[in-house]
Amino acid sequence: GAGVSQSPSNKVTEKGKDVELRCDPISGHTALYWYRQSLGQGLEFLIYFQGNSAPDKSGLPSDRFSAERTGGSVSTLTIQRTQQEDSAVYLCASSSRGSSGRGPPREQFFGPGTRLTVL
Amino acid sequence: ELKVEQNPLFLSMQEGKNYTIYCNYSTTSDRLYWYRQDPGKSLESLFVLLSNGAVKQEGRLMASLDTKARLSTLHITAAVHDLSATYFCAVGINTNAGKSTFGDGTTLTVKP
């Protein structure tokens, strides 16, 4: 079946511009995550959506970053007034809780990422 | 705040050798995951460990979990070049929350 998809795969923008990154999770997955990975670094958690619950925004680095998830499916990560330090690969992942809908979340399935370069 | 520490961060080993990667975490957890990332690629899931004493094996990789010690290990047996990648462990807390905290990753290079 289809995995997690992200678009665009690459985005080059000028400092100060706004960008939108899109994530299509695996159908039926209730949880969706956004991470940021700088070159040669680990994963930095940004935001987490679980079903209809309020999102966990604790990882967003500044108020220039926001994300929404429409209809419990597609998510958009928006970065306003981009800065050069925003350059990174932005990874989206989704997970389920298994057929019962309860219990600990299963492993996360990651999309291919969007490589953002801010000039 | 949950902290996850992996060591070593960089590992260079010869084909045919064995080695272990360690993942320590600071808070009681009920689940631990291992992921692999090839250069320029995204992450793929390797193992899901959900209970104390859990052991999972796939090919030359074996993962285990000791929740009392707050430690997971990823053991590599008779390494081959194809295992060269970065390996991340991720720890979750609270059964009802999906968020996991990732370690910094261990970059493994297997040389002939």
PDB file of C-alpha atoms in Angstrom:
ATOM      1  CA  GLY A   1       0.000   0.000   0.000  1.00  0.00           C
ATOM      2  CA  ALA A   2       0.933   3.653  -0.212  1.00  0.00           C
ATOM      3  CA  GLY A   3       3.304   4.978   2.373  1.00  0.00           C
ATOM      4  CA  VAL A   4       3.679   8.457   3.807  1.00  0.00           C
ATOM      5  CA  SER A   5       4.171  11.031   1.089  1.00  0.00           C
ATOM      6  CA  GLN A   6       5.540  14.536   1.373  1.00  0.00           C
ATOM      7  CA  SER A   7       5.682  17.435  -1.007  1.00  0.00           C
ATOM      8  CA  PRO A   8       7.626  19.134  -2.305  1.00  0.00           C
ATOM      9  CA  SER A   9      10.699  16.930  -2.111  1.00  0.00           C
ATOM     10  CA  ASN A  10      12.930  19.981  -2.372  1.00  0.00           C
ATOM     11  CA  LYS A  11      12.199  23.624  -1.682  1.00  0.00           C
ATOM     12  CA  VAL A  12      14.557  26.526  -2.160  1.00  0.00           C
ATOM     13  CA  THR A  13      13.332  29.856  -0.880  1.00  0.00           C
ATOM     14  CA  GLU A  14      14.635  33.280  -0.056  1.00  0.00           C
ATOM     15  CA  LYS A  15      15.036  34.527   3.477  1.00  0.00           C
ATOM     16  CA  GLY A  16      11.848  36.158   4.683  1.00  0.00           C
ATOM     17  CA  LYS A  17       9.481  34.191   2.471  1.00  0.00           C
ATOM     18  CA  ASP A  18       6.793  31.856   3.797  1.00  0.00           C
ATOM     19  CA  VAL A  19       6.780  28.159   2.902  1.00  0.00           C
ATOM     20  CA  GLU A  20       4.245  25.373   3.209  1.00  0.00           C
ATOM     21  CA  LEU A  21       5.214  21.735   3.457  1.00  0.00           C
ATOM     22  CA  ARG A  22       2.638  19.010   2.949  1.00  0.00           C
ATOM     23  CA  CYS A  23       2.329  15.531   4.415  1.00  0.00           C
ATOM     24  CA  ASP A  24      -0.075  12.768   3.396  1.00  0.00           C
ATOM     25  CA  PRO A  25      -0.049  10.070   6.092  1.00  0.00           C
ATOM     26  CA  ILE A  26      -0.875   6.424   5.632  1.00  0.00           C
ATOM     27  CA  SER A  27      -4.630   6.003   5.374  1.00  0.00           C
ATOM     28  CA  GLY A  28      -6.165   5.151   8.742  1.00  0.00           C
ATOM     29  CA  HIS A  29      -3.213   6.293  10.812  1.00  0.00           C
ATOM     30  CA  THR A  30      -4.485   8.487  13.595  1.00  0.00           C
ATOM     31  CA  ALA A  31      -1.153   9.923  14.691  1.00  0.00           C
ATOM     32  CA  LEU A  32       0.990  12.305  12.648  1.00  0.00           C
ATOM     33  CA  TYR A  33       4.344  13.773  13.555  1.00  0.00           C
ATOM     34  CA  TRP A  34       6.640  16.430  12.165  1.00  0.00           C
ATOM     35  CA  TYR A  35      10.388  16.386  12.768  1.00  0.00           C
ATOM     36  CA  ARG A  36      13.319  18.451  11.595  1.00  0.00           C
ATOM     37  CA  GLN A  37      16.702  16.958  10.803  1.00  0.00           C
ATOM     38  CA  SER A  38      19.705  19.155  10.133  1.00  0.00           C
ATOM     39  CA  LEU A  39      22.662  17.789   8.195  1.00  0.00           C
ATOM     40  CA  GLY A  40      24.304  14.967  10.111  1.00  0.00           C
ATOM     41  CA  GLN A  41      22.091  15.522  13.144  1.00  0.00           C
ATOM     42  CA  GLY A  42      19.399  13.587  14.934  1.00  0.00           C
ATOM     43  CA  LEU A  43      15.679  14.203  14.789  1.00  0.00           C
ATOM     44  CA  GLU A  44      14.194  17.289  16.400  1.00  0.00           C
ATOM     45  CA  PHE A  45      10.539  16.825  17.339  1.00  0.00           C
ATOM     46  CA  LEU A  46       8.289  19.650  16.166  1.00  0.00           C
ATOM     47  CA  ILE A  47       4.619  18.755  16.567  1.00  0.00           C
ATOM     48  CA  TYR A  48       2.362  15.736  17.074  1.00  0.00           C
ATOM     49  CA  PHE A  49      -1.302  15.210  16.156  1.00  0.00           C
ATOM     50  CA  GLN A  50      -3.354  12.353  17.622  1.00  0.00           C
ATOM     51  CA  GLY A  51      -6.889  11.947  16.366  1.00  0.00           C
ATOM     52  CA  ASN A  52      -9.120  14.815  17.401  1.00  0.00           C
ATOM     53  CA  SER A  53      -7.021  15.754  20.420  1.00  0.00           C
ATOM     54  CA  ALA A  54      -5.277  19.087  20.694  1.00  0.00           C
ATOM     55  CA  PRO A  55      -1.861  18.825  19.023  1.00  0.00           C
ATOM     56  CA  ASP A  56       1.324  18.689  21.050  1.00  0.00           C
ATOM     57  CA  LYS A  57       3.166  21.773  19.820  1.00  0.00           C
ATOM     58  CA  SER A  58       5.922  21.649  22.416  1.00  0.00           C
ATOM     59  CA  GLY A  59       8.690  21.199  19.852  1.00  0.00           C
ATOM     60  CA  LEU A  60       7.941  24.150  17.604  1.00  0.00           C
ATOM     61  CA  PRO A  61      11.050  26.359  17.781  1.00  0.00           C
ATOM     62  CA  SER A  62       9.294  29.700  17.374  1.00  0.00           C
ATOM     63  CA  ASP A  63       5.950  31.272  16.576  1.00  0.00           C
ATOM     64  CA  ARG A  64       6.990  31.396  12.920  1.00  0.00           C
ATOM     65  CA  PHE A  65       6.232  27.686  12.800  1.00  0.00           C
ATOM     66  CA  SER A  66       2.693  26.341  12.714  1.00  0.00           C
ATOM     67  CA  ALA A  67       0.975  23.201  11.539  1.00  0.00           C
ATOM     68  CA  GLU A  68      -2.520  22.016  10.933  1.00  0.00           C
ATOM     69  CA  ARG A  69      -4.126  18.741  10.111  1.00  0.00           C
ATOM     70  CA  THR A  70      -7.336  18.830   8.159  1.00  0.00           C
ATOM     71  CA  GLY A  71      -9.955  16.114   8.452  1.00  0.00           C
ATOM     72  CA  GLY A  72      -7.623  13.959  10.487  1.00  0.00           C
ATOM     73  CA  SER A  73      -5.535  13.252   7.415  1.00  0.00           C
ATOM     74  CA  VAL A  74      -3.346  15.649   5.435  1.00  0.00           C
ATOM     75  CA  SER A  75      -1.097  17.991   7.385  1.00  0.00           C
ATOM     76  CA  THR A  76       0.593  21.222   6.411  1.00  0.00           C
ATOM     77  CA  LEU A  77       3.624  22.672   8.182  1.00  0.00           C
ATOM     78  CA  THR A  78       3.973  26.405   7.599  1.00  0.00           C
ATOM     79  CA  ILE A  79       7.115  28.398   8.255  1.00  0.00           C
ATOM     80  CA  GLN A  80       6.677  32.139   8.074  1.00  0.00           C
ATOM     81  CA  ARG A  81       9.446  34.637   7.387  1.00  0.00           C
ATOM     82  CA  THR A  82      11.982  31.873   6.836  1.00  0.00           C
ATOM     83  CA  GLN A  83      15.491  32.246   8.187  1.00  0.00           C
ATOM     84  CA  GLN A  84      18.686  30.533   7.060  1.00  0.00           C
ATOM     85  CA  GLU A  85      18.750  28.450  10.222  1.00  0.00           C
ATOM     86  CA  ASP A  86      15.446  26.899   9.111  1.00  0.00           C
ATOM     87  CA  SER A  87      17.323  25.034   6.379  1.00  0.00           C
ATOM     88  CA  ALA A  88      16.955  21.321   7.111  1.00  0.00           C
ATOM     89  CA  VAL A  89      15.108  18.205   6.049  1.00  0.00           C
ATOM     90  CA  TYR A  90      11.568  18.175   7.399  1.00  0.00           C
ATOM     91  CA  LEU A  91      10.274  14.681   8.009  1.00  0.00           C
ATOM     92  CA  CYS A  92       6.694  13.639   8.521  1.00  0.00           C
ATOM     93  CA  ALA A  93       5.661  10.329  10.069  1.00  0.00           C
ATOM     94  CA  SER A  94       2.416   8.597  10.904  1.00  0.00           C
ATOM     95  CA  SER A  95       1.469   5.703  13.141  1.00  0.00           C
ATOM     96  CA  SER A  96      -1.520   3.705  14.290  1.00  0.00           C
ATOM     97  CA  ARG A  97      -2.562   2.013  17.480  1.00  0.00           C
ATOM     98  CA  GLY A  98      -3.272  -1.312  15.821  1.00  0.00           C
ATOM     99  CA  SER A  99      -6.585  -2.904  14.919  1.00  0.00           C
ATOM    100  CA  SER A 100      -8.124  -2.327  18.331  1.00  0.00           C
ATOM    101  CA  GLY A 101      -7.505   1.401  18.198  1.00  0.00           C
ATOM    102  CA  ARG A 102      -6.058   1.268  21.697  1.00  0.00           C
ATOM    103  CA  GLY A 103      -2.744   0.403  23.265  1.00  0.00           C
ATOM    104  CA  PRO A 104       0.663   1.863  22.645  1.00  0.00           C
ATOM    105  CA  PRO A 105       1.258   3.437  19.254  1.00  0.00           C
ATOM    106  CA  ARG A 106       2.921   1.251  16.701  1.00  0.00           C
ATOM    107  CA  GLU A 107       6.154   2.251  15.078  1.00  0.00           C
ATOM    108  CA  GLN A 108       6.250   5.423  13.031  1.00  0.00           C
ATOM    109  CA  PHE A 109       6.321   5.276   9.252  1.00  0.00           C
ATOM    110  CA  PHE A 110       8.341   8.096   7.801  1.00  0.00           C
ATOM    111  CA  GLY A 111       7.914   9.984   4.582  1.00  0.00           C
ATOM    112  CA  PRO A 112      10.839  10.788   2.291  1.00  0.00           C
ATOM    113  CA  GLY A 113      11.169  14.295   3.693  1.00  0.00           C
ATOM    114  CA  THR A 114      11.256  17.794   2.267  1.00  0.00           C
ATOM    115  CA  ARG A 115      14.675  19.350   1.953  1.00  0.00           C
ATOM    116  CA  LEU A 116      14.298  23.063   2.676  1.00  0.00           C
ATOM    117  CA  THR A 117      17.051  25.478   1.722  1.00  0.00           C
ATOM    118  CA  VAL A 118      16.744  29.100   2.750  1.00  0.00           C
ATOM    119  CA  LEU A 119      19.095  31.392   0.858  1.00  0.00           C
TER     120      LEU A 119
ATOM    121  CA  GLU B   1      12.027  15.528  30.624  1.00  0.00           C
ATOM    122  CA  LEU B   2      12.872  12.254  28.929  1.00  0.00           C
ATOM    123  CA  LYS B   3      16.468  12.012  27.782  1.00  0.00           C
ATOM    124  CA  VAL B   4      17.707   9.340  25.392  1.00  0.00           C
ATOM    125  CA  GLU B   5      21.410   8.676  25.002  1.00  0.00           C
ATOM    126  CA  GLN B   6      22.975   6.429  22.422  1.00  0.00           C
ATOM    127  CA  ASN B   7      26.530   5.246  22.372  1.00  0.00           C
ATOM    128  CA  PRO B   8      28.688   5.121  20.547  1.00  0.00           C
ATOM    129  CA  LEU B   9      27.683   7.929  18.194  1.00  0.00           C
ATOM    130  CA  PHE B  10      30.114   6.717  15.546  1.00  0.00           C
ATOM    131  CA  LEU B  11      31.200   3.159  14.993  1.00  0.00           C
ATOM    132  CA  SER B  12      33.594   1.808  12.415  1.00  0.00           C
ATOM    133  CA  MET B  13      33.948  -1.917  12.281  1.00  0.00           C
ATOM    134  CA  GLN B  14      35.253  -4.606   9.991  1.00  0.00           C
ATOM    135  CA  GLU B  15      33.103  -7.106   8.201  1.00  0.00           C
ATOM    136  CA  GLY B  16      32.587 -10.240  10.180  1.00  0.00           C
ATOM    137  CA  LYS B  17      32.911  -8.602  13.581  1.00  0.00           C
ATOM    138  CA  ASN B  18      30.297  -8.287  16.311  1.00  0.00           C
ATOM    139  CA  TYR B  19      29.336  -5.138  18.164  1.00  0.00           C
ATOM    140  CA  THR B  20      26.619  -3.648  20.343  1.00  0.00           C
ATOM    141  CA  ILE B  21      24.970  -0.237  20.253  1.00  0.00           C
ATOM    142  CA  TYR B  22      23.490   1.000  23.531  1.00  0.00           C
ATOM    143  CA  CYS B  23      20.439   3.135  24.149  1.00  0.00           C
ATOM    144  CA  ASN B  24      19.927   4.503  27.653  1.00  0.00           C
ATOM    145  CA  TYR B  25      16.910   6.533  28.691  1.00  0.00           C
ATOM    146  CA  SER B  26      16.081   8.518  31.782  1.00  0.00           C
ATOM    147  CA  THR B  27      12.399   7.835  32.546  1.00  0.00           C
ATOM    148  CA  THR B  28      10.242   4.746  32.868  1.00  0.00           C
ATOM    149  CA  SER B  29       8.979   3.828  29.424  1.00  0.00           C
ATOM    150  CA  ASP B  30       6.605   1.267  28.013  1.00  0.00           C
ATOM    151  CA  ARG B  31       7.911   1.175  24.469  1.00  0.00           C
ATOM    152  CA  LEU B  32      11.118   1.454  22.548  1.00  0.00           C
ATOM    153  CA  TYR B  33      11.768   1.517  18.824  1.00  0.00           C
ATOM    154  CA  TRP B  34      14.821   1.100  16.633  1.00  0.00           C
ATOM    155  CA  TYR B  35      15.050   2.743  13.213  1.00  0.00           C
ATOM    156  CA  ARG B  36      17.569   2.689  10.409  1.00  0.00           C
ATOM    157  CA  GLN B  37      18.454   5.602   8.141  1.00  0.00           C
ATOM    158  CA  ASP B  38      20.557   5.204   5.020  1.00  0.00           C
ATOM    159  CA  PRO B  39      22.459   8.270   3.783  1.00  0.00           C
ATOM    160  CA  GLY B  40      20.124  10.693   2.054  1.00  0.00           C
ATOM    161  CA  LYS B  41      17.112   8.551   2.863  1.00  0.00           C
ATOM    162  CA  SER B  42      14.333   8.611   5.396  1.00  0.00           C
ATOM    163  CA  LEU B  43      13.968   6.378   8.450  1.00  0.00           C
ATOM    164  CA  GLU B  44      12.601   2.874   8.366  1.00  0.00           C
ATOM    165  CA  SER B  45      11.411   0.865  11.340  1.00  0.00           C
ATOM    166  CA  LEU B  46      13.518  -2.088  12.476  1.00  0.00           C
ATOM    167  CA  PHE B  47      12.149  -3.229  15.829  1.00  0.00           C
ATOM    168  CA  VAL B  48       9.374  -2.453  18.286  1.00  0.00           C
ATOM    169  CA  LEU B  49       9.998  -3.519  21.886  1.00  0.00           C
ATOM    170  CA  LEU B  50       7.040  -3.273  24.229  1.00  0.00           C
ATOM    171  CA  SER B  51       7.932  -5.243  27.351  1.00  0.00           C
ATOM    172  CA  ASN B  52      10.766  -5.940  29.743  1.00  0.00           C
ATOM    173  CA  GLY B  53      12.955  -8.701  28.420  1.00  0.00           C
ATOM    174  CA  ALA B  54      11.657  -8.363  24.868  1.00  0.00           C
ATOM    175  CA  VAL B  55      14.085  -9.611  22.253  1.00  0.00           C
ATOM    176  CA  LYS B  56      13.618  -9.275  18.518  1.00  0.00           C
ATOM    177  CA  GLN B  57      15.905 -10.505  15.752  1.00  0.00           C
ATOM    178  CA  GLU B  58      16.075  -9.805  12.063  1.00  0.00           C
ATOM    179  CA  GLY B  59      18.993 -11.175  10.122  1.00  0.00           C
ATOM    180  CA  ARG B  60      22.243 -10.013  11.687  1.00  0.00           C
ATOM    181  CA  LEU B  61      20.534  -7.542  14.037  1.00  0.00           C
ATOM    182  CA  MET B  62      19.088  -8.337  17.439  1.00  0.00           C
ATOM    183  CA  ALA B  63      17.437  -5.833  19.762  1.00  0.00           C
ATOM    184  CA  SER B  64      16.625  -6.269  23.431  1.00  0.00           C
ATOM    185  CA  LEU B  65      14.977  -4.230  26.146  1.00  0.00           C
ATOM    186  CA  ASP B  66      15.616  -4.057  29.886  1.00  0.00           C
ATOM    187  CA  THR B  67      13.062  -1.654  31.306  1.00  0.00           C
ATOM    188  CA  LYS B  68      14.440  -1.921  34.833  1.00  0.00           C
ATOM    189  CA  ALA B  69      17.867  -0.777  33.677  1.00  0.00           C
ATOM    190  CA  ARG B  70      16.264   1.644  31.193  1.00  0.00           C
ATOM    191  CA  LEU B  71      18.485   0.176  28.524  1.00  0.00           C
ATOM    192  CA  SER B  72      18.070  -1.232  25.058  1.00  0.00           C
ATOM    193  CA  THR B  73      20.784  -2.810  22.994  1.00  0.00           C
ATOM    194  CA  LEU B  74      21.132  -3.393  19.269  1.00  0.00           C
ATOM    195  CA  HIS B  75      23.571  -6.215  18.656  1.00  0.00           C
ATOM    196  CA  ILE B  76      25.233  -6.692  15.301  1.00  0.00           C
ATOM    197  CA  THR B  77      26.492 -10.154  14.454  1.00  0.00           C
ATOM    198  CA  ALA B  78      29.089 -10.783  11.739  1.00  0.00           C
ATOM    199  CA  ALA B  79      28.675  -7.343  10.229  1.00  0.00           C
ATOM    200  CA  VAL B  80      28.434  -6.882   6.476  1.00  0.00           C
ATOM    201  CA  HIS B  81      28.829  -3.705   4.418  1.00  0.00           C
ATOM    202  CA  ASP B  82      25.069  -3.480   3.780  1.00  0.00           C
ATOM    203  CA  LEU B  83      24.539  -2.721   7.463  1.00  0.00           C
ATOM    204  CA  SER B  84      26.326   0.620   7.118  1.00  0.00           C
ATOM    205  CA  ALA B  85      23.725   3.230   8.119  1.00  0.00           C
ATOM    206  CA  THR B  86      22.677   5.413  11.024  1.00  0.00           C
ATOM    207  CA  TYR B  87      20.656   3.670  13.710  1.00  0.00           C
ATOM    208  CA  PHE B  88      18.281   5.550  15.978  1.00  0.00           C
ATOM    209  CA  CYS B  89      16.519   4.394  19.089  1.00  0.00           C
ATOM    210  CA  ALA B  90      13.314   6.143  20.125  1.00  0.00           C
ATOM    211  CA  VAL B  91      11.605   5.933  23.503  1.00  0.00           C
ATOM    212  CA  GLY B  92       7.977   6.627  24.302  1.00  0.00           C
ATOM    213  CA  ILE B  93       6.347   7.341  27.629  1.00  0.00           C
ATOM    214  CA  ASN B  94       2.736   7.222  28.681  1.00  0.00           C
ATOM    215  CA  THR B  95       0.703   4.624  26.884  1.00  0.00           C
ATOM    216  CA  ASN B  96      -1.798   7.207  25.753  1.00  0.00           C
ATOM    217  CA  ALA B  97       0.636   9.592  24.157  1.00  0.00           C
ATOM    218  CA  GLY B  98       2.268   8.797  20.852  1.00  0.00           C
ATOM    219  CA  LYS B  99       5.246  11.065  21.063  1.00  0.00           C
ATOM    220  CA  SER B 100       8.660   9.416  21.109  1.00  0.00           C
ATOM    221  CA  THR B 101      12.004  10.967  21.944  1.00  0.00           C
ATOM    222  CA  PHE B 102      14.818   9.994  19.609  1.00  0.00           C
ATOM    223  CA  GLY B 103      18.451   9.426  20.442  1.00  0.00           C
ATOM    224  CA  ASP B 104      21.112  11.227  18.426  1.00  0.00           C
ATOM    225  CA  GLY B 105      21.785   8.168  16.303  1.00  0.00           C
ATOM    226  CA  THR B 106      24.755   5.852  15.858  1.00  0.00           C
ATOM    227  CA  THR B 107      26.467   6.036  12.489  1.00  0.00           C
ATOM    228  CA  LEU B 108      27.812   2.622  11.620  1.00  0.00           C
ATOM    229  CA  THR B 109      30.412   2.081   8.930  1.00  0.00           C
ATOM    230  CA  VAL B 110      31.315  -1.487   8.067  1.00  0.00           C
ATOM    231  CA  LYS B 111      34.582  -1.829   6.221  1.00  0.00           C
ATOM    232  CA  PRO B 112      35.699  -4.824   4.155  1.00  0.00           C
TER     233      PRO B 112
END
